[in-house]
Coordinates of C-alpha atoms and ligand atoms in Angstrom, one line a residue:
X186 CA -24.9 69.2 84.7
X187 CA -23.7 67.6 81.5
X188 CA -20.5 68.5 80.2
X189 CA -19.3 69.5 76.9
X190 CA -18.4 66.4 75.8
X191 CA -22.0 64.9 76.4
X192 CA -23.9 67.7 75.2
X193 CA -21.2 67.4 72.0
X194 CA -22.4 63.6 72.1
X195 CA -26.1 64.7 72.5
X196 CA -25.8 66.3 69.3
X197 CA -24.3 64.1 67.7
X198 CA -26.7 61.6 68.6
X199 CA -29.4 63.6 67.6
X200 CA -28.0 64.6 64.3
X201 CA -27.0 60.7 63.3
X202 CA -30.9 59.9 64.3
X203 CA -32.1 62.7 62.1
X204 CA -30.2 61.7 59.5
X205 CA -31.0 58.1 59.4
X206 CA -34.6 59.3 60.2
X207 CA -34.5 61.1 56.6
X208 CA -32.7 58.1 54.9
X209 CA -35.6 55.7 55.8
X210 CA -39.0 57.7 56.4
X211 CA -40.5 56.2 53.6
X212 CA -38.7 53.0 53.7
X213 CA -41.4 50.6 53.8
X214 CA -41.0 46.7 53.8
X215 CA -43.7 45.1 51.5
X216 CA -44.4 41.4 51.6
X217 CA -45.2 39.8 48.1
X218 CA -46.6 36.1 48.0
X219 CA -46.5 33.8 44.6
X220 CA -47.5 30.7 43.7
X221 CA -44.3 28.7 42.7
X222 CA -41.2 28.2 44.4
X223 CA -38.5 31.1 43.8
X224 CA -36.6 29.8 41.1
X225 CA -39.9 28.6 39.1
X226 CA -41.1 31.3 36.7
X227 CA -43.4 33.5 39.0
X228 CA -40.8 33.4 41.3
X229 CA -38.0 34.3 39.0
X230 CA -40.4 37.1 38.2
X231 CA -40.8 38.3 41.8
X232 CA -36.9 38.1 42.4
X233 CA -36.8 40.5 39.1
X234 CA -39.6 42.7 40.7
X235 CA -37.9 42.7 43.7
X236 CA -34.7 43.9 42.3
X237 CA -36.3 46.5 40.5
X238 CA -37.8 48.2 43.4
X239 CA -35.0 47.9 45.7
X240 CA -32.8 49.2 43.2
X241 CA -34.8 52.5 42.4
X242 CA -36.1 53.1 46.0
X243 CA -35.8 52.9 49.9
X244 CA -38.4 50.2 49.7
X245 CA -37.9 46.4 50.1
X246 CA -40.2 43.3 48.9
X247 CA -39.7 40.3 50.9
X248 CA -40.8 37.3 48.9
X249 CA -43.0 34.6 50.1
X250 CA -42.8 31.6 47.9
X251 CA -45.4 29.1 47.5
X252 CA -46.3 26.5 50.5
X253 CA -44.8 29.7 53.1
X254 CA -48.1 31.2 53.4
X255 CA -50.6 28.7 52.3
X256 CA -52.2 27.6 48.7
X257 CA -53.1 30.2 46.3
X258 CA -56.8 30.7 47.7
X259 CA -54.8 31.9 51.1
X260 CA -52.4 34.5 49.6
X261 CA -55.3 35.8 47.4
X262 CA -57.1 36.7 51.0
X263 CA -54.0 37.9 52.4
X264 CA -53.6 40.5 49.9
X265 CA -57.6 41.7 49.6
X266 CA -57.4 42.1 53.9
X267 CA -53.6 44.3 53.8
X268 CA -51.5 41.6 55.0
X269 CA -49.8 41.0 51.8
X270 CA -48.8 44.2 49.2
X271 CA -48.5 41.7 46.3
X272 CA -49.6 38.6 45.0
X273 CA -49.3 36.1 41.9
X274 CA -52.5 34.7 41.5
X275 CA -53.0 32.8 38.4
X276 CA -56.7 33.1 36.6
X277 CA -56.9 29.4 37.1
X278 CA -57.4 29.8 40.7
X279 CA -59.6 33.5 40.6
X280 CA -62.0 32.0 38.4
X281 CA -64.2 31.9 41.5
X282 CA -63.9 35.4 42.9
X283 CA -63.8 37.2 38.5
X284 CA -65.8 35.5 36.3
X285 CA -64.5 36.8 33.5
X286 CA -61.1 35.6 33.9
X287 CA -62.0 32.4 32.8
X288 CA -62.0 33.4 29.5
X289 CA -58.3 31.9 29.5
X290 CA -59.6 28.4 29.5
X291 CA -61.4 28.5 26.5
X292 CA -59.3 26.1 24.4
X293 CA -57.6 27.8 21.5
X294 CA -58.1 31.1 22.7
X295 CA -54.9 31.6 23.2
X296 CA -51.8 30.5 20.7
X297 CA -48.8 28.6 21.6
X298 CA -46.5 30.9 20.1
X299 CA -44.4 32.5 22.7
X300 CA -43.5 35.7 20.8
X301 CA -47.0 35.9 19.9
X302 CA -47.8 35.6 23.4
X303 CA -45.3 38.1 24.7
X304 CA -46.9 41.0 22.7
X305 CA -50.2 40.4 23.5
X306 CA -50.2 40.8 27.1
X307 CA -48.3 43.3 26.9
X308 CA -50.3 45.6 24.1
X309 CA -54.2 44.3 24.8
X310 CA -56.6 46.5 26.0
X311 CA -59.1 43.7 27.9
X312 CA -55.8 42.8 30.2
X313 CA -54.5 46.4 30.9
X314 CA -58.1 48.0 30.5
X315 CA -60.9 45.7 30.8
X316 CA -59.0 43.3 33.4
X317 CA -57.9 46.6 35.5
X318 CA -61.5 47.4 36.1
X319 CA -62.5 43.9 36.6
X320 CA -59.8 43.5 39.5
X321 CA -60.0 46.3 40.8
X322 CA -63.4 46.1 41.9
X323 CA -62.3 43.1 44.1
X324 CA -59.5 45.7 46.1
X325 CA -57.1 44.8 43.8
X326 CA -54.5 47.1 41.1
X327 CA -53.8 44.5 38.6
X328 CA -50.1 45.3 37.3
X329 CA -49.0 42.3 34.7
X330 CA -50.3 39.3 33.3
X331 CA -47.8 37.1 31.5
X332 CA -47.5 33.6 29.8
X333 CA -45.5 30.6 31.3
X334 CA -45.8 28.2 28.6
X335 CA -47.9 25.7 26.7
X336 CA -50.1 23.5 28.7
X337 CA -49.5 20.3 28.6
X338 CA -51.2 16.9 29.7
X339 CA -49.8 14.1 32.0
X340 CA -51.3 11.0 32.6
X341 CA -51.1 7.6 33.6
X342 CA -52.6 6.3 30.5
X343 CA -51.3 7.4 27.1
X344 CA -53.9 10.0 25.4
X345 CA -54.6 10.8 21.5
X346 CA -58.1 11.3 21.4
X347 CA -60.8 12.4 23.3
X348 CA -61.6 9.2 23.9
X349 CA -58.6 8.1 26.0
X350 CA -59.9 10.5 28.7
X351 CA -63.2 8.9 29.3
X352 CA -62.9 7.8 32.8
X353 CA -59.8 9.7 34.0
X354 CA -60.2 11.5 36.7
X355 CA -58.7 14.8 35.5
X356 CA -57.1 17.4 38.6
X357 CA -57.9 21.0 37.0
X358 CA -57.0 24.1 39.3
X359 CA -60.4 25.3 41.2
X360 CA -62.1 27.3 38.3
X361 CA -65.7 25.8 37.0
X362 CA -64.8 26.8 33.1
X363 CA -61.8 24.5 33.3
X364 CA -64.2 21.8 35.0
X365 CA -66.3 22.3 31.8
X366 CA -63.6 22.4 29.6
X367 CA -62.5 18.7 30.6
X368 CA -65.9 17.5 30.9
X369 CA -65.9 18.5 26.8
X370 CA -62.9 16.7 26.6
X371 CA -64.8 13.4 28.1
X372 CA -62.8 13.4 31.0
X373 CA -64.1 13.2 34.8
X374 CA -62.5 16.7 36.1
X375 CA -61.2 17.1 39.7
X376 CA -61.0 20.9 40.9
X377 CA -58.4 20.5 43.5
X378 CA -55.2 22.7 45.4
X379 CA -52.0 22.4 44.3
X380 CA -50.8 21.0 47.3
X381 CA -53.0 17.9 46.7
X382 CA -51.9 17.1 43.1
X383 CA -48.3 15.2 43.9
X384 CA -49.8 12.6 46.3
X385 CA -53.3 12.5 44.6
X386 CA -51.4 10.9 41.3
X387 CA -49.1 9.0 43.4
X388 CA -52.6 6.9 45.5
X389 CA -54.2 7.2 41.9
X390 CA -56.8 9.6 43.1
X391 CA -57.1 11.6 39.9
X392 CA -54.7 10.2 36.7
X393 CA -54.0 13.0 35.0
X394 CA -53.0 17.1 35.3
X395 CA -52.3 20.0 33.1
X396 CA -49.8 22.4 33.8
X397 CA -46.4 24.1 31.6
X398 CA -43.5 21.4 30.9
X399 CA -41.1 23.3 33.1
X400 CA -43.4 22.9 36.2
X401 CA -43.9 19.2 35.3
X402 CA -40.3 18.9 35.8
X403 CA -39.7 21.4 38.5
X404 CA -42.3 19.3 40.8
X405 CA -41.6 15.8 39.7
X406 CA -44.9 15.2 38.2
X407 CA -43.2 13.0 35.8
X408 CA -43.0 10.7 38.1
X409 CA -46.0 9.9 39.2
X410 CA -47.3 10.1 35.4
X411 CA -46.0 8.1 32.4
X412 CA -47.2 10.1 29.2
X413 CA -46.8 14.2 28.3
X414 CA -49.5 14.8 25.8
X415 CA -49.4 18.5 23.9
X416 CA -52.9 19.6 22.4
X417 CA -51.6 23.0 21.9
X418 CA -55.4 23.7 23.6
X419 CA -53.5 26.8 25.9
X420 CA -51.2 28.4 27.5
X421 CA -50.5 28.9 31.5
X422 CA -51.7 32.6 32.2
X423 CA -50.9 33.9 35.5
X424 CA -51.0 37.8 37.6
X425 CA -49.4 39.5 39.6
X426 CA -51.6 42.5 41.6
X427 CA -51.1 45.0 44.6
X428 CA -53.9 45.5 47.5
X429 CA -55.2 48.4 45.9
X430 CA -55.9 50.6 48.8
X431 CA -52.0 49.9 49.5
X432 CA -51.5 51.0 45.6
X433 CA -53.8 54.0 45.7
X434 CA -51.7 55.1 49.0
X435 CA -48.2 55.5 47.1
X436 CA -47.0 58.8 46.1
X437 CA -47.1 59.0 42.3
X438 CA -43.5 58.5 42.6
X439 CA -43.6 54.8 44.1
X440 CA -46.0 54.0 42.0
X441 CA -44.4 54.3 38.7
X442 CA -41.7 52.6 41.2
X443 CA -44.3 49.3 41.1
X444 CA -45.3 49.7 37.8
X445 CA -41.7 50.2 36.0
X446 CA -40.4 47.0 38.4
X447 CA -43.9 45.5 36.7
X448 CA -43.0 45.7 33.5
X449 CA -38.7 45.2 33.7
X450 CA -39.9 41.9 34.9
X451 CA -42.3 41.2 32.4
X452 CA -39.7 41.9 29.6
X453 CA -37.2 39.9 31.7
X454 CA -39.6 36.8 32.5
X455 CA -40.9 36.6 28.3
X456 CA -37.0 36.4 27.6
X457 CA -36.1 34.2 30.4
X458 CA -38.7 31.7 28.9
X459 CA -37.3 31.2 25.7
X460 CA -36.2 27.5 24.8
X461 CA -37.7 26.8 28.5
X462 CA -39.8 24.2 27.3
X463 CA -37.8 22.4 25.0
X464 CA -35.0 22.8 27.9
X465 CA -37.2 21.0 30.5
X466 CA -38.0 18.3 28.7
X467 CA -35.2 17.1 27.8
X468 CA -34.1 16.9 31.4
X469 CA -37.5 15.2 32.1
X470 CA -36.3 12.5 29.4
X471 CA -33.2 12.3 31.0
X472 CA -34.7 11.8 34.4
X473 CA -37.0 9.0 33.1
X474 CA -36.6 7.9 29.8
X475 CA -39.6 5.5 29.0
X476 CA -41.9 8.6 29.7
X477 CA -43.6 9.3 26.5
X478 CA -44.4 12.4 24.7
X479 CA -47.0 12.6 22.2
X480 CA -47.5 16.1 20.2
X481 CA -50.9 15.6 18.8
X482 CA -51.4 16.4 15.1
X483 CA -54.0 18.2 13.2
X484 CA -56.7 15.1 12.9
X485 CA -55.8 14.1 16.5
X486 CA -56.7 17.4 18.0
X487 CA -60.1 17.8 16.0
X488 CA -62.4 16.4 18.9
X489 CA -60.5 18.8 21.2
X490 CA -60.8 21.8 19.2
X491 CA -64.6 20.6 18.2
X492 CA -65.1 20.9 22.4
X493 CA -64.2 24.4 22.3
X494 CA -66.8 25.8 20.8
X495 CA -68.9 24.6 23.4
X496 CA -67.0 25.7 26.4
X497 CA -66.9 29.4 25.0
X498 CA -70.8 29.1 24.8
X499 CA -70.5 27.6 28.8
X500 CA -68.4 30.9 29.2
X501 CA -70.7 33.1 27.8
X502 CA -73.9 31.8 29.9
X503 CA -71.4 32.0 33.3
X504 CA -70.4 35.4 32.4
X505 CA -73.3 37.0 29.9
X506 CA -72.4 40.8 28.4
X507 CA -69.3 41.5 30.3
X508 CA -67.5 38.1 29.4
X509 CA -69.1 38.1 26.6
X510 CA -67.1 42.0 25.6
X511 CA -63.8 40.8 27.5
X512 CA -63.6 37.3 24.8
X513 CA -64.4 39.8 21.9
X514 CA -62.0 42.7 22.8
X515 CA -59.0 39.6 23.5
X516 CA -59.9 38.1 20.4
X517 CA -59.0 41.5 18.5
X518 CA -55.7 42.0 20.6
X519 CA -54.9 38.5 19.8
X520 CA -55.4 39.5 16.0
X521 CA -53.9 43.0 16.5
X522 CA -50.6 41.5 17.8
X523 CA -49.8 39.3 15.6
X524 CA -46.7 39.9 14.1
Ligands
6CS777 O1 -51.4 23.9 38.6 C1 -51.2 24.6 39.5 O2 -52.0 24.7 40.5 C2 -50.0 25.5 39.5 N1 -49.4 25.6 38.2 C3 -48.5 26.5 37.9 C4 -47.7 26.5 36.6 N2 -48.2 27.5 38.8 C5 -48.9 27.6 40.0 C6 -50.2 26.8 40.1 O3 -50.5 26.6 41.5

């Protein structure tokens, strides 16, 4: 027979489990993976996201920075099977899997002004209309795409023409417009993983990448390269998506959880990114001083502006009416959001 104290302890028991039980029903623990380590821009994005959510529910992200679960291919099947909520995967690397998103490697598509930039994601209709559809056809809720920066060149070899490229062996992330992009260029293009670029440079494998000037100091790549050549020929797009039967399984509640943390972190990541650039660069001079950096002018860029025109042809034989509908509805956001 129990005595009072232990049926008073019973209770007790029973009413701290209920309680606790209310507190954390729906307390879920998601898993988001990126593609850059957490203090490189997707990750400063994800810590934002993460913040967001944690603050204004009973849910919390757990991050997975880049190399934890694999390249970008892996995380990008980890979060079409369930495994992952979240994932930053750039258009770069799902070139493969949505045609259409190469559309942001034709060169010149996109401007190099930031501010520019941070409108149009934001406001166009392809990326939060056209793009939603696209993704989500492939089990996947599209919430942001944003900019990280001008693209710029490294190389071994110093480049200000087309011409300087013949022969290099170019490493481009796995997406076949960018392989035809730096075949109009007259380089030799090299579709390869991040993982492989470092040491690929280093045994001159390939002798030359493209990627924004704060990763090219973030991951050392200056020094295993001796020139930084701008063509102002794009900008770094990435995005960040949810599993979508995970997404469509929210209550409406969490879901405008997911997709106010989206866009607090968009505003936060466009401001974060101001002066970036310039910011990295100098501390990539200041690491290596005889690197050099060439911003091409007007008559230098002409043979890279004249390829182009024939990569958005390439794009629009790879992709036929709906790439074709996706370049013309981003070209009018482009023009729509300009100041
Ligand atoms: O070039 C790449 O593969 C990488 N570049 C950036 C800026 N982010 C992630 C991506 O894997």
């Amino acid at each position: 027979m129990k005595s009072n104290i232990q049926k008073l302890l019973g209770t007790a028991a029973a009413v701290t489990f209920l309680v606790a039980g209310a507190g954390t029903a729906n307390a879920d623990k998601w898993k988001y993976a990126f593609e850059e380590s957490l203090t490189e821009v997707q990750g400063v994005y994800a810590q934002k996201f993460k913040e967001e959510i944690e603050k204004n529910s009973d849910h919390t992200v757990q991050l997975f920075p880049y190399g934890t679960l694999g390249e970008s291919a892996d995380i990008m099947e980890q979060a079409q099977a369930g495994i992952l909520q979240f994932v930053d995967q750039s258009p770069g690397f799902t070139g493969a899997l949505i045609p259409e998103a190469q559309v942001f490697f034709v060169p010149y598509l996109l401007p190099t002004d930031q501010d520019h930039l941070g409108r149009f994601y934001k406001q166009s209709k392809a990326i939060n209309e056209d793009f939603t559809k696209l993704y989500s056809q492939q089990g996947l809720e599209l919430l942001v795409m944003f900019p990280e920066g001008e693209v710029a060149m490294t190389t071994k070899s110093p480049v200000t023409s087309c011409e300087d490229l013949n022969e290099v062996k170019f490493r481009v992330m796995t997406n076949p417009l960018l392989v035809e992009s730096y075949k109009a260029f007259g380089a030799t293009p090299t579709p390869l993983p991040w993982g492989e670029v470092y040491g690929g440079l280093q045994t001159n494998i390939i002798q030359g990448q493209e990627n924004p000037t704060f990763f090219l100091y973030s991951t050392k790549i200056y020094e295993v390269t001796d020139h930084i050549t701008y063509a102002g020929h794009n900008n770094f797009t990435t995005a960040v998506m949810a599993n979508k039967d995970f997404f469509d399984g929210l209550s409406e509640a969490d879901q405008k959880v997911v997709n106010d943390a989206a866009a607090t972190a968009y505003d936060f990541i466009v401001d974060y990114q101001k002066g970036l650039a310039e910011q990295e660069l100098k501390k990539i001079m200041d690491a290596k001083p005889e690197m050099t950096v060439t911003v091409l002018s007007e008559e230098q860029r002409a043979c890279f502006k004249e390829a182009a025109g024939a990569v958005e042809a390439k794009f629009i034989e790879m992709t036929g009416d709906s790439g074709k509908a996706i370049l013309e509805q981003l070209k009018a956001d482009l023009e729509a959001t300009k100041d």
